[in-house]
């Protein structure tokens, strides 16, 4: 679980050129929204998309949902102008695609600062190229503004010359390396998108796999993916109830001078209490989000 107390179970991409989707997003049960200026926008629509996205981010109206602007890479014809406009709009985060070094993060950060991005605007990094994955630790450690890794499994599968398979064995090493680096530096780590909108069982299975691997949430491409994702990445009522009992039992044990206790026949130590507290905190943050 990330150190962030903001629920990031479901983070939905939408093309920056699609004003209708950005309006609809104000009513959707997404924890975060990625307003995309990169791959979902055709070159001839980039400038208009930038205007739409930055106007929407500045105006708000998205409630407690986090707003993230995905800019084009700084080595493209659009990247710098995207960052300058996004910095002024002040979203919760700017998402940089295809990050491969700390130097790229520093370049983005300098441009954000020069253009008045508030301290609260974080940097999110797309992890989606072989070099980027190999540099995951360097990127995670590059700046306190870096707050989240987002797996870009479509680009990664392409670059690895791998195949999209149900249980994602071809990308498992890459997912694991980013999780290791993200966890080591206290970042949120979000799983990549599932492209097959027709396969509901397969989608749910990939959410469960992502949760079991340790991801905080998943990036999505369509509103129909929100409900199963929110459900899988939220602690269940039973988990929350058990977690509360773990916390209580351990507090009681400590008062009695003991460092371990049995709850429902299972050994509970301090590390289990930490996990239990994180689950309860996440459940409370989710409830607060829905209020
Ligand atoms: C995939 C889509 C093009 C399908 O769109 P559409 O045909 O409009 O779908 P529906 O008719 O089923 O839509 C029903 C209503 O939902 C709204 N809608 C659809 N998608 C979204 C969305 N993403 N966000 C918000 N709202 C959405 C429609 O407007 C309909 O509303 P209404 O008019 O009221 O009925 C489309 O879903 C889409 O464009 N998805 C996002 C694609 C995208 O952003 N791709 C880029 C990011 S993925 C990526 O790049 C990952 C990474 O970099 C990597 O390498 O892995
Ligand atoms: Mg990509």
Coordinates of C-alpha atoms and ligand atoms in Angstrom, one line a residue:
X1 CA 0.0 0.0 0.0
X2 CA 1.3 3.4 -0.9
X3 CA 2.0 6.1 1.7
X4 CA -0.6 8.2 0.0
X5 CA -3.9 8.3 1.8
X6 CA -5.8 9.3 -1.4
X7 CA -7.6 6.3 -2.8
X8 CA -6.1 5.5 -6.2
X9 CA -8.0 2.4 -7.0
X10 CA -9.3 3.5 -10.4
X11 CA -7.6 6.1 -12.7
X12 CA -9.4 6.6 -16.0
X13 CA -7.7 7.9 -19.2
X14 CA -9.6 10.1 -21.5
X15 CA -8.5 11.7 -24.8
X16 CA -7.8 15.4 -24.3
X17 CA -9.6 16.1 -27.5
X18 CA -12.8 14.5 -26.2
X19 CA -14.7 17.3 -24.4
X20 CA -17.8 15.1 -23.9
X21 CA -15.8 12.4 -22.0
X22 CA -14.2 15.1 -19.8
X23 CA -17.6 16.4 -18.9
X24 CA -19.0 13.0 -18.3
X25 CA -16.0 12.2 -16.0
X26 CA -17.5 14.7 -13.4
X27 CA -20.1 12.1 -12.6
X28 CA -18.0 8.9 -12.8
X29 CA -16.9 6.9 -9.8
X30 CA -13.2 7.2 -10.6
X31 CA -10.6 8.1 -8.0
X32 CA -8.5 9.9 -10.6
X33 CA -8.7 11.1 -14.2
X34 CA -5.9 11.3 -16.7
X35 CA -6.6 13.9 -19.3
X36 CA -4.4 12.7 -22.1
X37 CA -2.5 14.9 -24.5
X38 CA -0.2 12.0 -25.7
X39 CA -1.2 8.8 -27.5
X40 CA -5.0 9.3 -27.5
X41 CA -4.7 12.5 -29.4
X42 CA -3.9 12.8 -33.1
X43 CA -1.1 15.2 -34.1
X44 CA -3.5 17.7 -35.7
X45 CA -5.7 17.8 -32.6
X46 CA -2.9 18.4 -30.1
X47 CA -3.2 22.1 -29.7
X48 CA -6.9 22.1 -29.3
X49 CA -6.7 19.2 -26.9
X50 CA -4.2 21.2 -24.8
X51 CA -6.6 24.1 -24.6
X52 CA -9.6 21.9 -23.6
X53 CA -7.7 19.9 -21.0
X54 CA -6.0 22.9 -19.3
X55 CA -9.3 24.9 -19.2
X56 CA -11.0 21.9 -17.6
X57 CA -8.2 21.3 -15.1
X58 CA -8.2 25.0 -14.1
X59 CA -12.0 25.3 -13.9
X60 CA -12.4 22.1 -11.8
X61 CA -15.8 20.7 -11.0
X62 CA -14.4 17.2 -10.6
X63 CA -15.0 16.9 -6.9
X64 CA -12.5 14.8 -5.0
X65 CA -11.2 13.1 -8.1
X66 CA -7.5 13.6 -8.7
X67 CA -6.8 15.4 -12.0
X68 CA -3.7 14.3 -13.9
X69 CA -2.6 15.8 -17.2
X70 CA -0.5 13.5 -19.4
X71 CA 1.7 15.7 -21.5
X72 CA 3.7 14.7 -24.6
X73 CA 7.3 13.8 -24.1
X74 CA 9.7 16.8 -23.9
X75 CA 11.5 15.6 -27.0
X76 CA 8.3 16.0 -29.1
X77 CA 7.1 19.1 -30.9
X78 CA 4.3 19.5 -28.3
X79 CA 5.9 18.6 -24.9
X80 CA 7.2 21.9 -23.7
X81 CA 4.0 23.8 -24.6
X82 CA 2.0 21.1 -22.9
X83 CA 4.0 21.5 -19.7
X84 CA 3.9 25.3 -19.7
X85 CA 0.1 25.2 -20.1
X86 CA -0.4 22.4 -17.6
X87 CA 1.8 24.1 -15.0
X88 CA -0.4 27.1 -15.1
X89 CA -3.6 25.1 -14.9
X90 CA -2.4 23.5 -11.6
X91 CA -3.6 19.9 -11.8
X92 CA -2.9 17.4 -9.0
X93 CA -0.2 15.9 -11.2
X94 CA 1.6 16.0 -14.5
X95 CA 2.2 12.6 -16.0
X96 CA 5.3 12.3 -18.2
X97 CA 5.3 9.5 -20.7
X98 CA 8.2 7.1 -21.5
X99 CA 10.5 8.3 -18.6
X100 CA 14.0 6.8 -18.8
X101 CA 16.1 8.9 -16.5
X102 CA 16.3 11.2 -13.5
X103 CA 17.5 14.0 -15.9
X104 CA 14.1 13.9 -17.8
X105 CA 12.3 14.3 -14.4
X106 CA 14.6 17.2 -13.5
X107 CA 13.9 18.9 -16.9
X108 CA 10.2 18.6 -16.4
X109 CA 10.4 19.8 -12.8
X110 CA 12.5 22.9 -13.9
X111 CA 9.9 23.8 -16.6
X112 CA 7.0 23.3 -14.1
X113 CA 8.7 25.6 -11.5
X114 CA 9.6 28.3 -14.1
X115 CA 5.9 28.4 -15.2
X116 CA 4.4 28.6 -11.7
X117 CA 3.3 25.1 -11.0
X118 CA 2.1 25.0 -7.4
X119 CA 4.0 22.7 -5.0
X120 CA 0.9 20.6 -4.8
X121 CA 1.3 19.6 -8.5
X122 CA 3.1 16.3 -8.3
X123 CA 5.0 14.4 -11.0
X124 CA 3.8 11.0 -12.2
X125 CA 6.0 8.9 -14.4
X126 CA 4.9 6.4 -17.1
X127 CA 7.1 3.3 -16.8
X128 CA 6.8 1.8 -20.3
X129 CA 10.1 1.3 -22.0
X130 CA 12.9 -1.2 -21.4
X131 CA 15.4 1.5 -20.4
X132 CA 12.8 3.2 -18.1
X133 CA 12.2 -0.1 -16.3
X134 CA 15.9 -0.7 -15.9
X135 CA 16.2 2.8 -14.4
X136 CA 13.2 2.5 -12.1
X137 CA 15.1 3.2 -8.9
X138 CA 16.9 6.2 -10.3
X139 CA 13.6 7.7 -11.5
X140 CA 11.8 6.9 -8.2
X141 CA 14.5 8.6 -6.2
X142 CA 14.9 11.6 -8.6
X143 CA 12.7 14.2 -6.8
X144 CA 10.3 14.6 -3.9
X145 CA 7.7 15.7 -6.5
X146 CA 7.7 12.2 -8.0
X147 CA 4.6 10.6 -6.4
X148 CA 3.4 7.8 -8.6
X149 CA 4.5 5.2 -11.2
X150 CA 2.0 4.3 -13.9
X151 CA 2.7 1.1 -15.8
X152 CA 2.4 1.5 -19.6
X153 CA 2.0 -2.1 -20.5
X154 CA 0.9 -1.5 -24.1
X155 CA 4.2 0.3 -25.0
X156 CA 6.2 -2.1 -23.0
X157 CA 4.8 -5.2 -24.7
X158 CA 5.5 -3.6 -28.0
X159 CA 9.1 -2.7 -27.1
X160 CA 9.8 -6.1 -25.6
X161 CA 8.4 -7.8 -28.7
X162 CA 6.3 -9.8 -26.3
X163 CA 2.6 -10.8 -26.4
X164 CA -0.4 -9.7 -24.4
X165 CA -1.3 -12.8 -22.5
X166 CA -4.0 -13.5 -19.8
X167 CA -1.7 -13.7 -16.8
X168 CA 1.0 -11.3 -18.2
X169 CA 4.0 -13.5 -17.7
X170 CA 5.9 -11.6 -20.5
X171 CA 5.8 -8.4 -18.4
X172 CA 6.0 -9.8 -14.9
X173 CA 9.7 -8.9 -14.4
X174 CA 9.0 -5.3 -15.4
X175 CA 6.0 -5.0 -13.2
X176 CA 8.0 -6.4 -10.3
X177 CA 11.0 -4.0 -10.8
X178 CA 8.7 -1.0 -10.8
X179 CA 6.9 -2.2 -7.7
X180 CA 10.2 -2.7 -5.9
X181 CA 11.5 0.7 -6.8
X182 CA 8.1 2.4 -6.1
X183 CA 7.8 0.8 -2.7
X184 CA 11.4 1.5 -1.8
X185 CA 10.8 5.2 -2.3
X186 CA 7.2 5.5 -1.0
X187 CA 5.4 6.0 -4.3
X188 CA 2.0 4.9 -5.5
X189 CA 2.3 2.3 -8.2
X190 CA -0.6 1.9 -10.7
X191 CA -1.1 -1.1 -13.0
X192 CA -1.4 -0.8 -16.8
X193 CA -4.6 -0.8 -18.9
X194 CA -6.6 -3.8 -20.1
X195 CA -7.5 -3.3 -23.7
X196 CA -10.2 -5.9 -24.2
X197 CA -13.5 -4.2 -23.3
X198 CA -15.5 -7.3 -24.1
X199 CA -13.8 -9.7 -21.7
X200 CA -15.3 -8.9 -18.3
X201 CA -14.0 -12.0 -16.5
X202 CA -10.5 -11.5 -17.9
X203 CA -10.6 -7.9 -16.8
X204 CA -11.6 -8.8 -13.3
X205 CA -8.9 -11.5 -13.1
X206 CA -6.3 -8.9 -14.1
X207 CA -7.5 -6.5 -11.4
X208 CA -7.1 -9.3 -8.8
X209 CA -3.7 -10.2 -10.2
X210 CA -2.7 -6.5 -9.9
X211 CA -3.9 -6.3 -6.3
X212 CA -2.0 -9.5 -5.4
X213 CA 1.2 -8.2 -7.0
X214 CA 0.9 -5.1 -4.8
X215 CA -0.4 -2.4 -7.1
X216 CA -2.5 0.4 -5.4
X217 CA -4.9 0.6 -8.3
X218 CA -5.3 0.2 -12.0
X219 CA -5.4 2.6 -15.0
X220 CA -8.5 2.2 -17.2
X221 CA -9.7 3.2 -20.6
X222 CA -13.5 3.0 -20.3
X223 CA -16.1 3.8 -17.6
X224 CA -17.4 0.2 -17.6
X225 CA -14.1 -0.8 -16.0
X226 CA -14.6 1.4 -12.9
X227 CA -17.0 -0.7 -10.8
X228 CA -15.0 -4.0 -10.8
X229 CA -11.7 -2.1 -10.3
X230 CA -13.0 -0.1 -7.3
X231 CA -14.4 -3.2 -5.8
X232 CA -11.2 -5.3 -6.2
X233 CA -8.8 -2.6 -4.9
X234 CA -10.9 -1.6 -1.9
X235 CA -10.6 -3.6 1.4
X236 CA -13.7 -5.8 1.8
X237 CA -16.0 -5.3 4.9
X238 CA -14.7 -8.5 6.3
X239 CA -11.1 -7.3 5.9
X240 CA -11.8 -4.0 7.6
X241 CA -13.7 -5.7 10.5
X242 CA -10.8 -8.2 10.9
X243 CA -8.2 -5.4 10.8
X244 CA -10.0 -3.5 13.5
X245 CA -10.0 -6.6 15.7
X246 CA -6.2 -7.1 15.0
X247 CA -5.5 -3.5 16.1
X248 CA -7.6 -3.8 19.2
X249 CA -6.2 -7.2 20.2
X250 CA -2.6 -6.0 19.7
X251 CA -3.2 -2.9 21.8
X252 CA -4.6 -5.1 24.6
X253 CA -1.6 -7.5 24.3
X254 CA 0.9 -4.6 24.5
X255 CA -0.8 -3.4 27.7
X256 CA -0.2 -6.8 29.1
X257 CA 3.4 -6.6 28.1
X258 CA 3.2 -9.1 25.2
X259 CA 4.6 -8.5 21.7
X260 CA 2.4 -11.1 19.9
X261 CA -1.2 -12.2 20.1
X262 CA -3.5 -14.8 18.3
X263 CA -6.5 -13.5 16.4
X264 CA -8.9 -16.1 15.0
X265 CA -6.0 -18.6 15.6
X266 CA -3.5 -16.6 13.6
X267 CA -0.3 -15.1 14.9
X268 CA -0.4 -11.3 14.9
X269 CA 2.8 -9.2 15.2
X270 CA 3.6 -5.6 14.8
X271 CA 3.9 -5.9 11.0
X272 CA 0.3 -7.2 10.8
X273 CA -0.9 -4.3 12.9
X274 CA 0.8 -1.9 10.4
X275 CA -1.0 -3.6 7.5
X276 CA -4.3 -3.6 9.4
X277 CA -4.0 0.2 10.1
X278 CA -3.2 0.9 6.5
X279 CA -6.3 -1.1 5.4
X280 CA -8.6 0.8 7.9
X281 CA -7.1 4.1 6.8
X282 CA -7.7 3.2 3.1
X283 CA -11.3 2.2 3.8
X284 CA -11.9 5.4 5.7
X285 CA -10.4 7.5 2.8
X286 CA -12.7 5.6 0.3
X287 CA -15.7 6.4 2.5
X288 CA -14.7 10.0 2.8
X289 CA -14.3 10.2 -1.0
X290 CA -17.8 8.9 -1.5
X291 CA -19.3 11.3 1.1
Ligands
LIG1 C1 -12.3 3.1 -26.2 C2 -13.2 4.3 -26.5 C3 -12.7 5.0 -27.8 C4 -14.6 3.9 -26.6 O1 -15.4 5.1 -26.7 P1 -17.0 5.0 -27.1 O2 -17.1 4.3 -28.4 O3 -17.5 6.5 -27.0 O4 -17.5 4.2 -25.9 P2 -19.0 4.0 -25.4 O5 -20.0 4.4 -26.5 O6 -19.1 2.7 -24.8 O7 -19.1 5.1 -24.3 C5 -20.2 5.1 -23.4 C6 -20.1 6.5 -22.7 O8 -19.0 6.6 -21.9 C7 -18.2 7.7 -22.3 N1 -16.8 7.4 -22.3 C8 -16.2 6.4 -23.0 N2 -14.9 6.3 -22.7 C9 -14.7 7.2 -21.8 C10 -13.5 7.6 -21.0 N3 -12.4 7.0 -21.3 N4 -13.7 8.6 -20.1 C11 -14.9 9.2 -19.9 N5 -16.0 8.9 -20.5 C12 -15.9 7.9 -21.5 C13 -18.7 8.1 -23.7 O9 -18.5 9.4 -23.9 C14 -20.1 7.7 -23.6 O10 -20.8 8.7 -22.9 P3 -22.3 9.2 -23.3 O11 -22.1 10.0 -24.5 O12 -22.8 10.0 -22.1 O13 -23.1 8.0 -23.5 C15 -13.1 5.3 -25.3 O14 -13.5 4.6 -24.2 C16 -11.8 6.0 -25.1 O15 -11.4 6.9 -25.8 N6 -11.0 5.5 -24.1 C17 -9.8 6.1 -23.7 C18 -8.7 5.8 -24.6 C19 -7.4 6.4 -24.2 O16 -7.4 7.4 -23.5 N7 -6.3 5.8 -24.6 C20 -5.0 6.3 -24.2 C21 -4.5 5.9 -22.9 S1 -4.1 4.2 -22.7 C22 -2.4 4.2 -22.8 O17 -1.9 5.0 -23.6 C23 -1.6 3.4 -21.9 C24 -0.1 3.5 -21.9 O18 0.5 4.6 -22.4 C25 0.5 2.2 -22.4 O19 1.5 2.3 -23.2 O20 0.1 1.2 -22.0
LIG2 MG1 2.2 4.4 -23.6

